[in-house]
Short mmCIF file of C-alpha atoms in Angstrom, two decimals:
data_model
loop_
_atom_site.label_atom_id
_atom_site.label_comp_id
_atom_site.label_asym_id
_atom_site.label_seq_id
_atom_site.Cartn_x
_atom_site.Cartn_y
_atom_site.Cartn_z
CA UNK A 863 77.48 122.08 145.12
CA UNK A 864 79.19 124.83 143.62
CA UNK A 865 78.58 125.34 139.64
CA UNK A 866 82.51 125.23 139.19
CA UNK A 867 82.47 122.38 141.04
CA UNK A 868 79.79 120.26 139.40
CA UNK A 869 81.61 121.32 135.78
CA UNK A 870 84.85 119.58 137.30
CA UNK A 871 82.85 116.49 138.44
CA UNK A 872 81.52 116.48 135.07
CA UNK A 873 84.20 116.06 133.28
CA UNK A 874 85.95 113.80 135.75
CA UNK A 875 83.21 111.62 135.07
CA UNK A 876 82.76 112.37 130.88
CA UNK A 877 87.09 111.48 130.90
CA UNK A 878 86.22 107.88 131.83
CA UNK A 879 84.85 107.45 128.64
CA UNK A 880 88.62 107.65 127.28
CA UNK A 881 88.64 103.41 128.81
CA UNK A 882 86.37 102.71 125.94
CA UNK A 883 88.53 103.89 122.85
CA UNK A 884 90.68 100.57 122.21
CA UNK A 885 93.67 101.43 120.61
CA UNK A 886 95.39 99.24 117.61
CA UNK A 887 98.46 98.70 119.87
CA UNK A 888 98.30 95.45 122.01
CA UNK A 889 99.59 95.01 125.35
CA UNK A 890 102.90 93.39 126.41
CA UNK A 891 102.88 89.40 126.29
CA UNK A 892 100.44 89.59 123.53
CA UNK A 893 97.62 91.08 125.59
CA UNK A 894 94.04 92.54 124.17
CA UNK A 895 94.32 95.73 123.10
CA UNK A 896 95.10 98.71 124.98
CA UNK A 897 92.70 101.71 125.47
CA UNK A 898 93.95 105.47 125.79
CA UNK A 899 93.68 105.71 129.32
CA UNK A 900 95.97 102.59 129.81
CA UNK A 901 98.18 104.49 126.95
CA UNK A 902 98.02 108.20 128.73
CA UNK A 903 98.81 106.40 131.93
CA UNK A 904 101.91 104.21 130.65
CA UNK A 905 103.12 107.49 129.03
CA UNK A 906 102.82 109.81 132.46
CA UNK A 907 105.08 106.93 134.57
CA UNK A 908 107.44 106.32 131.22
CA UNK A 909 108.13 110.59 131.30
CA UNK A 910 108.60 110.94 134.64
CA UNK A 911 111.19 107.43 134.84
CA UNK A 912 113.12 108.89 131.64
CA UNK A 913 112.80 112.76 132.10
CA UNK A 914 116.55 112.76 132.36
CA UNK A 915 116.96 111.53 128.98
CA UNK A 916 115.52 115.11 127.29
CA UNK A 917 117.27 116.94 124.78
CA UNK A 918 116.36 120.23 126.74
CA UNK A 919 115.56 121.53 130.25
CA UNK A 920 111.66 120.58 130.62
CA UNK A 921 108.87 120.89 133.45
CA UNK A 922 108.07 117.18 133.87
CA UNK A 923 104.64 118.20 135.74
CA UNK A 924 103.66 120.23 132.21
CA UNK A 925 105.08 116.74 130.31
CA UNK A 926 102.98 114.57 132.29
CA UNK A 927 99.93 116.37 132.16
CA UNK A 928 100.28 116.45 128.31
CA UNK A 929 100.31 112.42 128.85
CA UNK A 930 97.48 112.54 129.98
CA UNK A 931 94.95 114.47 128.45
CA UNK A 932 96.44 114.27 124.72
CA UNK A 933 93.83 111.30 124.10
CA UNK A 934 90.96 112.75 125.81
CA UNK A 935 90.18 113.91 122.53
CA UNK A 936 89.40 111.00 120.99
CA UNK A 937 86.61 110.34 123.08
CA UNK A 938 84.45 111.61 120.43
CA UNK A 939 87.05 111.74 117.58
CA UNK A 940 87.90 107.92 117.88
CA UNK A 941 91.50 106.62 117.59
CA UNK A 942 93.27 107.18 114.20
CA UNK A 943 96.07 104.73 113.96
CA UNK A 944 99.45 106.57 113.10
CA UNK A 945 99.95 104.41 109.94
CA UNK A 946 96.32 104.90 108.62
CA UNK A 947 96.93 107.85 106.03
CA UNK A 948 93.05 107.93 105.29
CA UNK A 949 92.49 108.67 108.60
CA UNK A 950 95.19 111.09 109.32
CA UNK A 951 93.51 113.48 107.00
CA UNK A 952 90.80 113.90 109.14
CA UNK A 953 92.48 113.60 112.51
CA UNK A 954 92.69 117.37 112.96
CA UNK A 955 89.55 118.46 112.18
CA UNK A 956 87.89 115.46 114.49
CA UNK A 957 90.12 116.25 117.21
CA UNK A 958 89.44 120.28 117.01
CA UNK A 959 85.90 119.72 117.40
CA UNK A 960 85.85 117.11 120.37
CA UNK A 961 88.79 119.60 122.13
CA UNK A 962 86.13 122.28 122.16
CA UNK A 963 83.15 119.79 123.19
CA UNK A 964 84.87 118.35 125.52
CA UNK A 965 87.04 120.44 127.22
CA UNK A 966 84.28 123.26 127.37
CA UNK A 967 82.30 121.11 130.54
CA UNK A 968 85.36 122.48 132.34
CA UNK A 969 85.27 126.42 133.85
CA UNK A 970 86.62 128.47 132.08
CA UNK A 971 90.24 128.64 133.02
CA UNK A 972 90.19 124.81 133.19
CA UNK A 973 89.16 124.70 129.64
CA UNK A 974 91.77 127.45 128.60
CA UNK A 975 94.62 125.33 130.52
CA UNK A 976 93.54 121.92 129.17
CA UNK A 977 92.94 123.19 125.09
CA UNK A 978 96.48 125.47 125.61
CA UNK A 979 98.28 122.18 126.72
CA UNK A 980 96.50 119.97 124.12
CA UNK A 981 97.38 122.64 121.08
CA UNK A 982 100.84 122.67 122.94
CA UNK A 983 101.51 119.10 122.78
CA UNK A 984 100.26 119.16 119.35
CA UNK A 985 102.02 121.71 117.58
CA UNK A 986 105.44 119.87 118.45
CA UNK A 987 107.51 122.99 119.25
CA UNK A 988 108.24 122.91 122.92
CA UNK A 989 110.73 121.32 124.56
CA UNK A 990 107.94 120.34 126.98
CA UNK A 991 105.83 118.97 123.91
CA UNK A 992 109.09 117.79 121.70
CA UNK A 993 109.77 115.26 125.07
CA UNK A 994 105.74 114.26 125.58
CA UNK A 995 105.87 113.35 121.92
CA UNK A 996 108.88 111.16 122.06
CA UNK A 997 107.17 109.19 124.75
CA UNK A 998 104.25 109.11 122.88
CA UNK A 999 106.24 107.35 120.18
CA UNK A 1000 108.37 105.22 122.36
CA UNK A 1001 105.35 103.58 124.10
CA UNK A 1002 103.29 101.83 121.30
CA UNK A 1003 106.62 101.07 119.76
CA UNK A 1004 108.19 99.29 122.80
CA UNK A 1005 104.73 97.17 123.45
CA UNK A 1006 104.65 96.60 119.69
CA UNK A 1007 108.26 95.15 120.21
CA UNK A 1008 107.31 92.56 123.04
CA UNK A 1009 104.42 91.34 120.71
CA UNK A 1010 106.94 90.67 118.29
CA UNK A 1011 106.17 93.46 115.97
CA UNK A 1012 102.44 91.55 115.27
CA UNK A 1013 101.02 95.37 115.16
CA UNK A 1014 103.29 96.00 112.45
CA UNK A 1015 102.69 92.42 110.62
CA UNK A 1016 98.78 92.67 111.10
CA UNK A 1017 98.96 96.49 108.97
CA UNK A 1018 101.09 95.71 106.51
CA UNK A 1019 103.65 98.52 108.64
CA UNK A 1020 106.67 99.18 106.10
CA UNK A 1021 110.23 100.33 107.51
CA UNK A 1022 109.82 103.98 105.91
CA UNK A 1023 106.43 104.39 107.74
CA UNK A 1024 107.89 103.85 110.77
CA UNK A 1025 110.81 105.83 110.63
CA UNK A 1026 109.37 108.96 109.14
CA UNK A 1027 106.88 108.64 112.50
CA UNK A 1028 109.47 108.02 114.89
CA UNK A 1029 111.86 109.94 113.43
CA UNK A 1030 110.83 112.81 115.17
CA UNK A 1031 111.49 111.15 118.51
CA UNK A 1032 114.98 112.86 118.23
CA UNK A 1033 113.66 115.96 118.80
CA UNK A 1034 112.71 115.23 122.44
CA UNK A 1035 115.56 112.74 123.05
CA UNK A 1036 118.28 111.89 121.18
CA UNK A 1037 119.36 108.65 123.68
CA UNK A 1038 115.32 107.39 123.19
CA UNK A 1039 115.60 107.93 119.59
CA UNK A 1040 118.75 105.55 119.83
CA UNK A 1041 116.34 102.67 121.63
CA UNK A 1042 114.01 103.54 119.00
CA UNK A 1043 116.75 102.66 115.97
CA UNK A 1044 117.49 99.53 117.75
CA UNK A 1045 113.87 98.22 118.11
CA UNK A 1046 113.68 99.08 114.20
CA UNK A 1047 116.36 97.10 113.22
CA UNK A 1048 115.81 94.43 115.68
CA UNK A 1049 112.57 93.93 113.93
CA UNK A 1050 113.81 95.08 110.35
CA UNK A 1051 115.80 91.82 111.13
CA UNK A 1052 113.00 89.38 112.19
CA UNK A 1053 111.12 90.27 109.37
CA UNK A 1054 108.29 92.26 111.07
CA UNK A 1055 108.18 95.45 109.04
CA UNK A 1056 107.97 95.47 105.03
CA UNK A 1057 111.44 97.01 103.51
#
């Protein structure tokens, strides 16, 4: 085999690892918890089925492939739970460092692509990346709301945490921010977040 080809193999293979980082969100119907794969997946297939709901003219192809390898990272960084301010501090510099480990076993151009799209996706200020993040808001938050907000309950989740977080769904769609305000207060309502 070729060396470019054994590099892609490589990481093919190092990527699988991604079905071992368990995620605090639970799967519908009460399920275990989900891991990022089942998350990037979930998040490709939800951008592609709402695409139409953007704010702005995107490439869904750059979209999904942001769904997808936006977690990779956290194959060495681990998964910081978006209401676990402790963590969050340290998110960036754990995720910088397993960006470079990881996405280095690629060639070269691979790795540029991949850390370009990540940084993208990241940095919030694409349409492309505005859209990814809304469905990377929208997912957790919909499976969270067929649990019966028990994510929410289990944290101690207060209604301010979750609307500064998902506030910013509005900048990728303003018709999946309105779902978003509905879930809220649907669950405002039944008592799962803390007002």
């Amino acid at each position: 085999m070729s060396e470019r080809i054994e590099k892609q193999m490589a990481f093919a293979l190092e990527i699988d690892k991604a079905k071992n980082i368990f995620r605090q969100t639970h799967l519908s119907s009460n399920g275990r918890n989900e891991n990022d794969a089942e998350h990037s997946w979930h998040m490709a297939i939800m951008a592609y089925l709402l695409k139409e709901y953007a704010n702005e003219e995107i490439d869904i192809a750059r979209v999904i492939l942001m769904c997808l390898i936006h977690d990779i990272v956290e194959i060495d960084a681990g998964d910081t739970y978006a209401y676990d301010a402790e963590g969050l501090q340290t998110q960036k510099v754990r995720e910088d460092a397993a960006k470079e480990r990881i996405f280095s076993i690629l060639p070269e151009e691979q790795k540029a692509e991949f850390i370009e799209l990540f940084d993208e996706f990241e940095a919030y200020e694409t349409a492309d990346a505005k859209f990814a993040h809304a469905i990377d808001n929208l997912q957790p938050l919909m499976l969270n709301h067929s649990n019966n907000g028990g994510d929410w309950r289990e944290h101690q989740v207060t209604v301010e945490q979750v609307y500064r977080r998902q506030g910013k769904t509005k900048l990728g769609s303003d018709k999946l921010f309105e779902i978003t305000d509905r879930i809220i207060r649907d669950n405002i309502r039944k008592g799962n977040l803390i007002e």
